[in-house]
Structures are given as C-alpha cells and as structure tokens.
Amino acid sequence: MKKTKIVCTLGPASQKEEVLRQMIEKGMNVARLNFSHGTHEYHKENIDLIKRLRDEMNVSLAILLDTKGPEIRTKDFAEGKVVLEEGSEFTLTTREVEGTNQIVSITYQELPKEVEAGNTILIDDGSINLLVKSTTDTDIVCEVIVGGDVNNHKGINVPCVHLNMPYMSEADKADVKFGVEQGVEFIAASFVRCKEDIMELRKFVDYYGGQDIRLISKIENVEGIDNFDEILKHSDGIMVA
C-alpha cells in the first residue's frame, strides 16, 4: 500500500483530458485547484472532468480547493515588470500610482500603519527582500536587501508582524461556498495565522453543508509557526507552504 500521496496542481496544460488521464495513471492522488487564479466556470470545467475520469477509471482521486487567503499584492507596473537593485530605495504605497522601480501601489490599505522601521517585507515568495526604513500614513519606504525582477500582482509577506486583516475575504467566501456546492473533498486554507482563522473557516464550511470536507491549514508565516500546535488541534492536516 502506498502511504505517500501525490498532490498535483492543475493548470492550463493539465486541463486537457488526455494529460489529466496520464497524471491519474502515473499516481496522482489529489488534484489541487488554485483559486488564486481562474474563474468559477474555469474550475468547474476541471472539477467535472476530474469526476468523470475518476468514475471511468474507477480510482480514488480527491479534489482540493486551495484558497487565495488574506493576501497582499503589488498592483501594476507601467511596463509590467521592474528590476530592483540591491541597496536602492523602493516604496510601497496605498496611493494609486503608476509602478516603477522606485514605487508601486499595494492592495492592503492598512499596511503602512501596521509595519515599522526594521521590519522585513518579502515579495514574490521571498525572492525580493526589503527592509523598512520609515513609514507614513500611505507609504512604506524600504531599502532593497535582495533585489531582482518583480512583475505585476506579486504576493507580499511580512513575516514577523501581526496584520489585522480579516481572515476570510468576500472572494474567499464565494470560492469556499462554490467548493462546498461542487463537493470537493479538501480545502487548503492559505495563510492560517491562529486557531481562530481555521475555526472561522470550519464554521463557514459547515454552515453550507460541508461537514465532511477536510480542512488543511497552510502555515506560511512566523505567526502561523508560533501558533502551530493550536492550529493543528483544529485542522485535519497541516501544509507548510
């Protein structure tokens, strides 16, 4: 009996029936749908295809909905991408500006009020490392510690700072409700910070009839690590992302 399970993320290439069939034949146990991208119509096409193939092939194949979570992202750069040089100054702002290699708008309006000088800010899964030098009500002035390319809509993470963002956004609520209606087996909850986050999701899922859906908490920052034990008690599993 194979105890190690294989989770595969489905994208445009694997949406083709023959590709998906081959993935199942090679041992895929869980099909992950990333709700940070794609419409409900797009994901329903994948869900319908997965259900049909697993019935035809008589295999056990679970569907996992991965939530967007309480994300912060950069907005648009004028040319779609910039290069940040180590040692340069780069500002994150809640003002609406045209992004350059000196400044870019961000999606979370309260961030300048919740960080302070000395904090680290990571962009694009940590590929860009910024050190906060100063803040105003709208701007976070940073020094680039580790530079590189940054594209539009990249994720922002503040590892050691508690952010007062509500855990479930309206978009996440709509996605989770859709997942319950579609009968997914697992929900991977992104950026779980404390037990209250996963308890809120559990209550929401149960309200819409998803009592049998298993919840996987994704630990993605220091706060989640600090609260690991209590998060685990209220989760069906943990994913370190």
PDB file of C-alpha atoms in Angstrom:
ATOM      1  CA  MET A   1       0.000   0.000   0.000  1.00  0.00           C
ATOM      2  CA  LYS A   2       1.367   3.397  -0.992  1.00  0.00           C
ATOM      3  CA  LYS A   3       1.326   5.650   2.070  1.00  0.00           C
ATOM      4  CA  THR A   4       2.889   8.708   0.450  1.00  0.00           C
ATOM      5  CA  LYS A   5       0.287  10.626  -1.544  1.00  0.00           C
ATOM      6  CA  ILE A   6       0.891  12.780  -4.602  1.00  0.00           C
ATOM      7  CA  VAL A   7      -0.833  16.170  -4.867  1.00  0.00           C
ATOM      8  CA  CYS A   8      -0.790  17.734  -8.336  1.00  0.00           C
ATOM      9  CA  THR A   9      -1.756  21.320  -9.157  1.00  0.00           C
ATOM     10  CA  LEU A  10      -3.899  21.563 -12.270  1.00  0.00           C
ATOM     11  CA  GLY A  11      -3.219  24.334 -14.766  1.00  0.00           C
ATOM     12  CA  PRO A  12      -3.968  25.136 -18.407  1.00  0.00           C
ATOM     13  CA  ALA A  13      -1.800  22.286 -19.736  1.00  0.00           C
ATOM     14  CA  SER A  14      -3.316  19.635 -17.479  1.00  0.00           C
ATOM     15  CA  GLN A  15      -6.858  20.742 -18.258  1.00  0.00           C
ATOM     16  CA  LYS A  16      -6.684  18.539 -21.343  1.00  0.00           C
ATOM     17  CA  GLU A  17      -8.399  15.197 -20.831  1.00  0.00           C
ATOM     18  CA  GLU A  18      -5.526  13.068 -22.113  1.00  0.00           C
ATOM     19  CA  VAL A  19      -2.969  14.858 -19.916  1.00  0.00           C
ATOM     20  CA  LEU A  20      -5.162  14.508 -16.846  1.00  0.00           C
ATOM     21  CA  ARG A  21      -5.755  10.842 -17.603  1.00  0.00           C
ATOM     22  CA  GLN A  22      -1.984  10.268 -17.785  1.00  0.00           C
ATOM     23  CA  MET A  23      -1.486  12.066 -14.455  1.00  0.00           C
ATOM     24  CA  ILE A  24      -4.026   9.766 -12.828  1.00  0.00           C
ATOM     25  CA  GLU A  25      -2.366   6.703 -14.361  1.00  0.00           C
ATOM     26  CA  LYS A  26       1.031   7.841 -13.020  1.00  0.00           C
ATOM     27  CA  GLY A  27      -0.268   8.026  -9.465  1.00  0.00           C
ATOM     28  CA  MET A  28      -1.924  11.391  -8.768  1.00  0.00           C
ATOM     29  CA  ASN A  29      -3.984  11.054  -5.566  1.00  0.00           C
ATOM     30  CA  VAL A  30      -5.186  14.633  -5.116  1.00  0.00           C
ATOM     31  CA  ALA A  31      -5.998  17.250  -7.755  1.00  0.00           C
ATOM     32  CA  ARG A  32      -5.252  20.735  -6.395  1.00  0.00           C
ATOM     33  CA  LEU A  33      -7.192  23.685  -7.791  1.00  0.00           C
ATOM     34  CA  ASN A  34      -5.522  27.046  -7.113  1.00  0.00           C
ATOM     35  CA  PHE A  35      -8.270  29.609  -6.525  1.00  0.00           C
ATOM     36  CA  SER A  36      -5.778  32.479  -6.580  1.00  0.00           C
ATOM     37  CA  HIS A  37      -6.317  32.242 -10.326  1.00  0.00           C
ATOM     38  CA  GLY A  38      -9.211  31.360 -12.604  1.00  0.00           C
ATOM     39  CA  THR A  39     -12.971  31.846 -12.550  1.00  0.00           C
ATOM     40  CA  HIS A  40     -15.564  29.524 -11.075  1.00  0.00           C
ATOM     41  CA  GLU A  41     -16.503  28.498 -14.598  1.00  0.00           C
ATOM     42  CA  TYR A  42     -12.883  27.546 -15.307  1.00  0.00           C
ATOM     43  CA  HIS A  43     -12.590  25.500 -12.116  1.00  0.00           C
ATOM     44  CA  LYS A  44     -15.959  23.807 -12.681  1.00  0.00           C
ATOM     45  CA  GLU A  45     -14.702  22.510 -16.029  1.00  0.00           C
ATOM     46  CA  ASN A  46     -11.751  20.918 -14.216  1.00  0.00           C
ATOM     47  CA  ILE A  47     -13.949  19.521 -11.442  1.00  0.00           C
ATOM     48  CA  ASP A  48     -16.396  17.988 -13.907  1.00  0.00           C
ATOM     49  CA  LEU A  49     -13.544  16.421 -15.871  1.00  0.00           C
ATOM     50  CA  ILE A  50     -11.901  15.016 -12.723  1.00  0.00           C
ATOM     51  CA  LYS A  51     -15.165  13.492 -11.528  1.00  0.00           C
ATOM     52  CA  ARG A  52     -15.868  11.905 -14.899  1.00  0.00           C
ATOM     53  CA  LEU A  53     -12.375  10.433 -15.274  1.00  0.00           C
ATOM     54  CA  ARG A  54     -12.188   9.047 -11.744  1.00  0.00           C
ATOM     55  CA  ASP A  55     -15.523   7.304 -12.313  1.00  0.00           C
ATOM     56  CA  GLU A  56     -14.466   5.944 -15.705  1.00  0.00           C
ATOM     57  CA  MET A  57     -11.083   4.786 -14.374  1.00  0.00           C
ATOM     58  CA  ASN A  58     -12.500   3.581 -11.045  1.00  0.00           C
ATOM     59  CA  VAL A  59      -9.827   5.346  -8.976  1.00  0.00           C
ATOM     60  CA  SER A  60      -9.809   7.215  -5.686  1.00  0.00           C
ATOM     61  CA  LEU A  61      -8.931  10.813  -6.548  1.00  0.00           C
ATOM     62  CA  ALA A  62      -9.673  13.705  -4.196  1.00  0.00           C
ATOM     63  CA  ILE A  63     -10.227  17.327  -5.184  1.00  0.00           C
ATOM     64  CA  LEU A  64      -8.509  20.017  -3.102  1.00  0.00           C
ATOM     65  CA  LEU A  65      -9.575  23.663  -3.263  1.00  0.00           C
ATOM     66  CA  ASP A  66      -6.666  25.949  -2.328  1.00  0.00           C
ATOM     67  CA  THR A  67      -7.956  29.326  -1.150  1.00  0.00           C
ATOM     68  CA  LYS A  68      -6.474  32.668  -2.026  1.00  0.00           C
ATOM     69  CA  GLY A  69      -6.324  33.626   1.646  1.00  0.00           C
ATOM     70  CA  PRO A  70      -5.754  37.099   3.134  1.00  0.00           C
ATOM     71  CA  GLU A  71      -3.203  38.085   0.523  1.00  0.00           C
ATOM     72  CA  ILE A  72      -1.445  41.391  -0.045  1.00  0.00           C
ATOM     73  CA  ARG A  73      -0.206  42.017  -3.574  1.00  0.00           C
ATOM     74  CA  THR A  74       1.557  44.645  -5.601  1.00  0.00           C
ATOM     75  CA  LYS A  75      -0.562  46.383  -8.196  1.00  0.00           C
ATOM     76  CA  ASP A  76       0.583  47.266 -11.720  1.00  0.00           C
ATOM     77  CA  PHE A  77       3.932  48.461 -13.015  1.00  0.00           C
ATOM     78  CA  ALA A  78       3.906  50.774 -16.022  1.00  0.00           C
ATOM     79  CA  GLU A  79       5.870  48.269 -18.092  1.00  0.00           C
ATOM     80  CA  GLY A  80       4.571  45.122 -16.390  1.00  0.00           C
ATOM     81  CA  LYS A  81       7.904  44.385 -14.706  1.00  0.00           C
ATOM     82  CA  VAL A  82      10.770  46.201 -12.993  1.00  0.00           C
ATOM     83  CA  VAL A  83      14.225  45.274 -11.747  1.00  0.00           C
ATOM     84  CA  LEU A  84      15.014  46.224  -8.148  1.00  0.00           C
ATOM     85  CA  GLU A  85      18.697  46.814  -7.465  1.00  0.00           C
ATOM     86  CA  GLU A  86      20.259  45.860  -4.146  1.00  0.00           C
ATOM     87  CA  GLY A  87      20.743  48.945  -1.966  1.00  0.00           C
ATOM     88  CA  SER A  88      18.200  51.069  -3.822  1.00  0.00           C
ATOM     89  CA  GLU A  89      15.156  52.721  -2.263  1.00  0.00           C
ATOM     90  CA  PHE A  90      11.734  51.267  -3.065  1.00  0.00           C
ATOM     91  CA  THR A  91       8.395  52.490  -1.742  1.00  0.00           C
ATOM     92  CA  LEU A  92       5.181  50.535  -1.240  1.00  0.00           C
ATOM     93  CA  THR A  93       2.174  52.851  -1.205  1.00  0.00           C
ATOM     94  CA  THR A  94      -1.577  52.747  -0.759  1.00  0.00           C
ATOM     95  CA  ARG A  95      -1.846  55.687  -3.152  1.00  0.00           C
ATOM     96  CA  GLU A  96      -2.761  54.900  -6.749  1.00  0.00           C
ATOM     97  CA  VAL A  97       0.455  55.379  -8.709  1.00  0.00           C
ATOM     98  CA  GLU A  98       1.995  54.069 -11.895  1.00  0.00           C
ATOM     99  CA  GLY A  99       4.506  51.476 -10.740  1.00  0.00           C
ATOM    100  CA  THR A 100       8.227  51.996 -11.392  1.00  0.00           C
ATOM    101  CA  ASN A 101      11.477  50.679  -9.934  1.00  0.00           C
ATOM    102  CA  GLN A 102      11.046  53.307  -7.206  1.00  0.00           C
ATOM    103  CA  ILE A 103       7.414  52.880  -6.135  1.00  0.00           C
ATOM    104  CA  VAL A 104       4.377  50.606  -6.534  1.00  0.00           C
ATOM    105  CA  SER A 105       0.817  50.555  -5.184  1.00  0.00           C
ATOM    106  CA  ILE A 106      -0.317  47.720  -2.891  1.00  0.00           C
ATOM    107  CA  THR A 107      -3.707  46.152  -2.176  1.00  0.00           C
ATOM    108  CA  TYR A 108      -3.861  46.395   1.650  1.00  0.00           C
ATOM    109  CA  GLN A 109      -4.668  49.923   2.769  1.00  0.00           C
ATOM    110  CA  GLU A 110      -3.653  49.456   6.415  1.00  0.00           C
ATOM    111  CA  LEU A 111      -0.163  48.037   5.853  1.00  0.00           C
ATOM    112  CA  PRO A 112       1.735  51.341   6.340  1.00  0.00           C
ATOM    113  CA  LYS A 113       0.118  51.644   9.783  1.00  0.00           C
ATOM    114  CA  GLU A 114       0.977  48.084  10.821  1.00  0.00           C
ATOM    115  CA  VAL A 115       4.690  47.911   9.976  1.00  0.00           C
ATOM    116  CA  GLU A 116       7.574  49.914  11.372  1.00  0.00           C
ATOM    117  CA  ALA A 117      11.228  50.644  10.719  1.00  0.00           C
ATOM    118  CA  GLY A 118      13.300  47.477  10.976  1.00  0.00           C
ATOM    119  CA  ASN A 119      10.601  45.099   9.726  1.00  0.00           C
ATOM    120  CA  THR A 120      11.299  42.806   6.779  1.00  0.00           C
ATOM    121  CA  ILE A 121       8.925  42.682   3.811  1.00  0.00           C
ATOM    122  CA  LEU A 122       9.143  39.871   1.267  1.00  0.00           C
ATOM    123  CA  ILE A 123       7.808  39.977  -2.293  1.00  0.00           C
ATOM    124  CA  ASP A 124       7.166  37.064  -4.663  1.00  0.00           C
ATOM    125  CA  ASP A 125       7.634  34.188  -2.206  1.00  0.00           C
ATOM    126  CA  GLY A 126      10.736  35.795  -0.713  1.00  0.00           C
ATOM    127  CA  SER A 127      12.675  36.355  -3.928  1.00  0.00           C
ATOM    128  CA  ILE A 128      12.711  40.088  -3.090  1.00  0.00           C
ATOM    129  CA  ASN A 129      13.736  41.152   0.427  1.00  0.00           C
ATOM    130  CA  LEU A 130      13.001  44.679   1.648  1.00  0.00           C
ATOM    131  CA  LEU A 131      13.961  46.396   4.910  1.00  0.00           C
ATOM    132  CA  VAL A 132      11.514  49.037   6.153  1.00  0.00           C
ATOM    133  CA  LYS A 133      13.285  52.358   6.749  1.00  0.00           C
ATOM    134  CA  SER A 134      10.323  54.641   7.502  1.00  0.00           C
ATOM    135  CA  THR A 135       6.544  54.898   7.132  1.00  0.00           C
ATOM    136  CA  THR A 136       3.788  57.479   6.676  1.00  0.00           C
ATOM    137  CA  ASP A 137       0.018  57.017   6.632  1.00  0.00           C
ATOM    138  CA  THR A 138       0.238  55.909   2.996  1.00  0.00           C
ATOM    139  CA  ASP A 139       3.848  54.951   2.239  1.00  0.00           C
ATOM    140  CA  ILE A 140       6.403  52.369   3.339  1.00  0.00           C
ATOM    141  CA  VAL A 141       9.905  53.443   2.360  1.00  0.00           C
ATOM    142  CA  CYS A 142      12.244  50.451   2.071  1.00  0.00           C
ATOM    143  CA  GLU A 143      15.816  49.546   1.246  1.00  0.00           C
ATOM    144  CA  VAL A 144      16.217  46.672  -1.200  1.00  0.00           C
ATOM    145  CA  ILE A 145      18.270  43.985   0.573  1.00  0.00           C
ATOM    146  CA  VAL A 146      17.826  41.258  -2.056  1.00  0.00           C
ATOM    147  CA  GLY A 147      16.824  42.519  -5.479  1.00  0.00           C
ATOM    148  CA  GLY A 148      15.626  41.053  -8.732  1.00  0.00           C
ATOM    149  CA  ASP A 149      12.707  41.113 -11.153  1.00  0.00           C
ATOM    150  CA  VAL A 150       9.208  41.981  -9.915  1.00  0.00           C
ATOM    151  CA  ASN A 151       6.104  41.564 -12.065  1.00  0.00           C
ATOM    152  CA  ASN A 152       2.551  42.828 -11.609  1.00  0.00           C
ATOM    153  CA  HIS A 153       0.393  41.390  -8.814  1.00  0.00           C
ATOM    154  CA  LYS A 154       3.120  39.642  -6.838  1.00  0.00           C
ATOM    155  CA  GLY A 155       2.440  38.490  -3.289  1.00  0.00           C
ATOM    156  CA  ILE A 156       3.699  40.469  -0.292  1.00  0.00           C
ATOM    157  CA  ASN A 157       4.504  38.802   3.036  1.00  0.00           C
ATOM    158  CA  VAL A 158       5.507  40.432   6.331  1.00  0.00           C
ATOM    159  CA  PRO A 159       6.995  37.509   8.298  1.00  0.00           C
ATOM    160  CA  CYS A 160       7.144  38.805  11.870  1.00  0.00           C
ATOM    161  CA  VAL A 161       4.236  41.244  12.030  1.00  0.00           C
ATOM    162  CA  HIS A 162       0.635  40.539  13.071  1.00  0.00           C
ATOM    163  CA  LEU A 163      -1.665  42.055  10.460  1.00  0.00           C
ATOM    164  CA  ASN A 164      -5.235  42.959  11.330  1.00  0.00           C
ATOM    165  CA  MET A 165      -6.686  41.733   8.045  1.00  0.00           C
ATOM    166  CA  PRO A 166      -9.937  39.749   8.321  1.00  0.00           C
ATOM    167  CA  TYR A 167      -9.172  36.104   7.585  1.00  0.00           C
ATOM    168  CA  MET A 168     -11.942  35.353   5.088  1.00  0.00           C
ATOM    169  CA  SER A 169     -12.358  37.900   2.306  1.00  0.00           C
ATOM    170  CA  GLU A 170     -15.581  38.103   0.319  1.00  0.00           C
ATOM    171  CA  ALA A 171     -13.759  36.412  -2.563  1.00  0.00           C
ATOM    172  CA  ASP A 172     -12.701  33.510  -0.320  1.00  0.00           C
ATOM    173  CA  LYS A 173     -16.243  33.131   1.000  1.00  0.00           C
ATOM    174  CA  ALA A 174     -17.589  32.887  -2.549  1.00  0.00           C
ATOM    175  CA  ASP A 175     -14.873  30.385  -3.519  1.00  0.00           C
ATOM    176  CA  VAL A 176     -15.397  28.169  -0.477  1.00  0.00           C
ATOM    177  CA  LYS A 177     -19.180  28.176  -0.917  1.00  0.00           C
ATOM    178  CA  PHE A 178     -18.640  27.184  -4.554  1.00  0.00           C
ATOM    179  CA  GLY A 179     -16.315  24.377  -3.462  1.00  0.00           C
ATOM    180  CA  VAL A 180     -18.858  23.024  -0.997  1.00  0.00           C
ATOM    181  CA  GLU A 181     -21.523  23.065  -3.708  1.00  0.00           C
ATOM    182  CA  GLN A 182     -19.183  21.200  -6.058  1.00  0.00           C
ATOM    183  CA  GLY A 183     -18.410  18.541  -3.455  1.00  0.00           C
ATOM    184  CA  VAL A 184     -14.645  18.988  -3.069  1.00  0.00           C
ATOM    185  CA  GLU A 185     -13.050  16.669  -0.520  1.00  0.00           C
ATOM    186  CA  PHE A 186     -10.386  19.031   0.878  1.00  0.00           C
ATOM    187  CA  ILE A 187      -9.929  22.767   1.370  1.00  0.00           C
ATOM    188  CA  ALA A 188      -6.393  24.089   1.850  1.00  0.00           C
ATOM    189  CA  ALA A 189      -6.667  27.277   3.898  1.00  0.00           C
ATOM    190  CA  SER A 190      -3.923  29.731   2.940  1.00  0.00           C
ATOM    191  CA  PHE A 191      -2.041  31.912   5.439  1.00  0.00           C
ATOM    192  CA  VAL A 192      -3.580  30.477   8.622  1.00  0.00           C
ATOM    193  CA  ARG A 193      -2.220  32.574  11.484  1.00  0.00           C
ATOM    194  CA  CYS A 194      -4.039  31.204  14.543  1.00  0.00           C
ATOM    195  CA  LYS A 195      -6.728  28.744  15.599  1.00  0.00           C
ATOM    196  CA  GLU A 196      -9.417  31.407  15.177  1.00  0.00           C
ATOM    197  CA  ASP A 197      -8.716  31.557  11.427  1.00  0.00           C
ATOM    198  CA  ILE A 198      -9.311  27.851  10.831  1.00  0.00           C
ATOM    199  CA  MET A 199     -12.264  27.802  13.258  1.00  0.00           C
ATOM    200  CA  GLU A 200     -13.879  30.611  11.263  1.00  0.00           C
ATOM    201  CA  LEU A 201     -13.439  28.614   8.063  1.00  0.00           C
ATOM    202  CA  ARG A 202     -14.792  25.427   9.687  1.00  0.00           C
ATOM    203  CA  LYS A 203     -17.925  27.249  10.835  1.00  0.00           C
ATOM    204  CA  PHE A 204     -18.453  28.725   7.362  1.00  0.00           C
ATOM    205  CA  VAL A 205     -17.965  25.384   5.593  1.00  0.00           C
ATOM    206  CA  ASP A 206     -20.298  23.573   7.995  1.00  0.00           C
ATOM    207  CA  TYR A 207     -22.980  26.251   7.589  1.00  0.00           C
ATOM    208  CA  TYR A 208     -23.188  25.464   3.880  1.00  0.00           C
ATOM    209  CA  GLY A 209     -23.305  21.709   4.408  1.00  0.00           C
ATOM    210  CA  GLY A 210     -19.628  20.820   4.082  1.00  0.00           C
ATOM    211  CA  GLN A 211     -19.233  18.894   7.342  1.00  0.00           C
ATOM    212  CA  ASP A 212     -17.424  16.068   5.538  1.00  0.00           C
ATOM    213  CA  ILE A 213     -14.855  18.367   3.906  1.00  0.00           C
ATOM    214  CA  ARG A 214     -11.417  18.123   5.496  1.00  0.00           C
ATOM    215  CA  LEU A 215      -9.526  21.338   6.207  1.00  0.00           C
ATOM    216  CA  ILE A 216      -5.772  21.618   5.678  1.00  0.00           C
ATOM    217  CA  SER A 217      -4.141  24.640   7.326  1.00  0.00           C
ATOM    218  CA  LYS A 218      -1.295  26.194   5.345  1.00  0.00           C
ATOM    219  CA  ILE A 219       1.449  27.617   7.562  1.00  0.00           C
ATOM    220  CA  GLU A 220       3.131  30.433   5.650  1.00  0.00           C
ATOM    221  CA  ASN A 221       4.494  32.914   8.189  1.00  0.00           C
ATOM    222  CA  VAL A 222       6.109  33.177  11.619  1.00  0.00           C
ATOM    223  CA  GLU A 223       2.782  33.796  13.352  1.00  0.00           C
ATOM    224  CA  GLY A 224       1.467  30.501  11.997  1.00  0.00           C
ATOM    225  CA  ILE A 225       4.581  28.692  13.205  1.00  0.00           C
ATOM    226  CA  ASP A 226       4.241  30.228  16.679  1.00  0.00           C
ATOM    227  CA  ASN A 227       0.633  29.002  16.866  1.00  0.00           C
ATOM    228  CA  PHE A 228       1.299  25.642  15.170  1.00  0.00           C
ATOM    229  CA  ASP A 229       0.068  23.377  17.991  1.00  0.00           C
ATOM    230  CA  GLU A 230      -3.265  25.123  18.479  1.00  0.00           C
ATOM    231  CA  ILE A 231      -3.833  25.349  14.716  1.00  0.00           C
ATOM    232  CA  LEU A 232      -3.192  21.609  14.379  1.00  0.00           C
ATOM    233  CA  LYS A 233      -5.816  20.812  17.033  1.00  0.00           C
ATOM    234  CA  HIS A 234      -8.496  22.425  14.868  1.00  0.00           C
ATOM    235  CA  SER A 235      -7.269  21.152  11.483  1.00  0.00           C
ATOM    236  CA  ASP A 236      -7.429  17.856   9.627  1.00  0.00           C
ATOM    237  CA  GLY A 237      -3.872  18.371   8.410  1.00  0.00           C
ATOM    238  CA  ILE A 238      -1.049  20.878   8.015  1.00  0.00           C
ATOM    239  CA  MET A 239       0.711  22.050   4.867  1.00  0.00           C
ATOM    240  CA  VAL A 240       3.920  24.072   5.246  1.00  0.00           C
ATOM    241  CA  ALA A 241       3.969  26.418   2.272  1.00  0.00           C
TER     242      ALA A 241
END
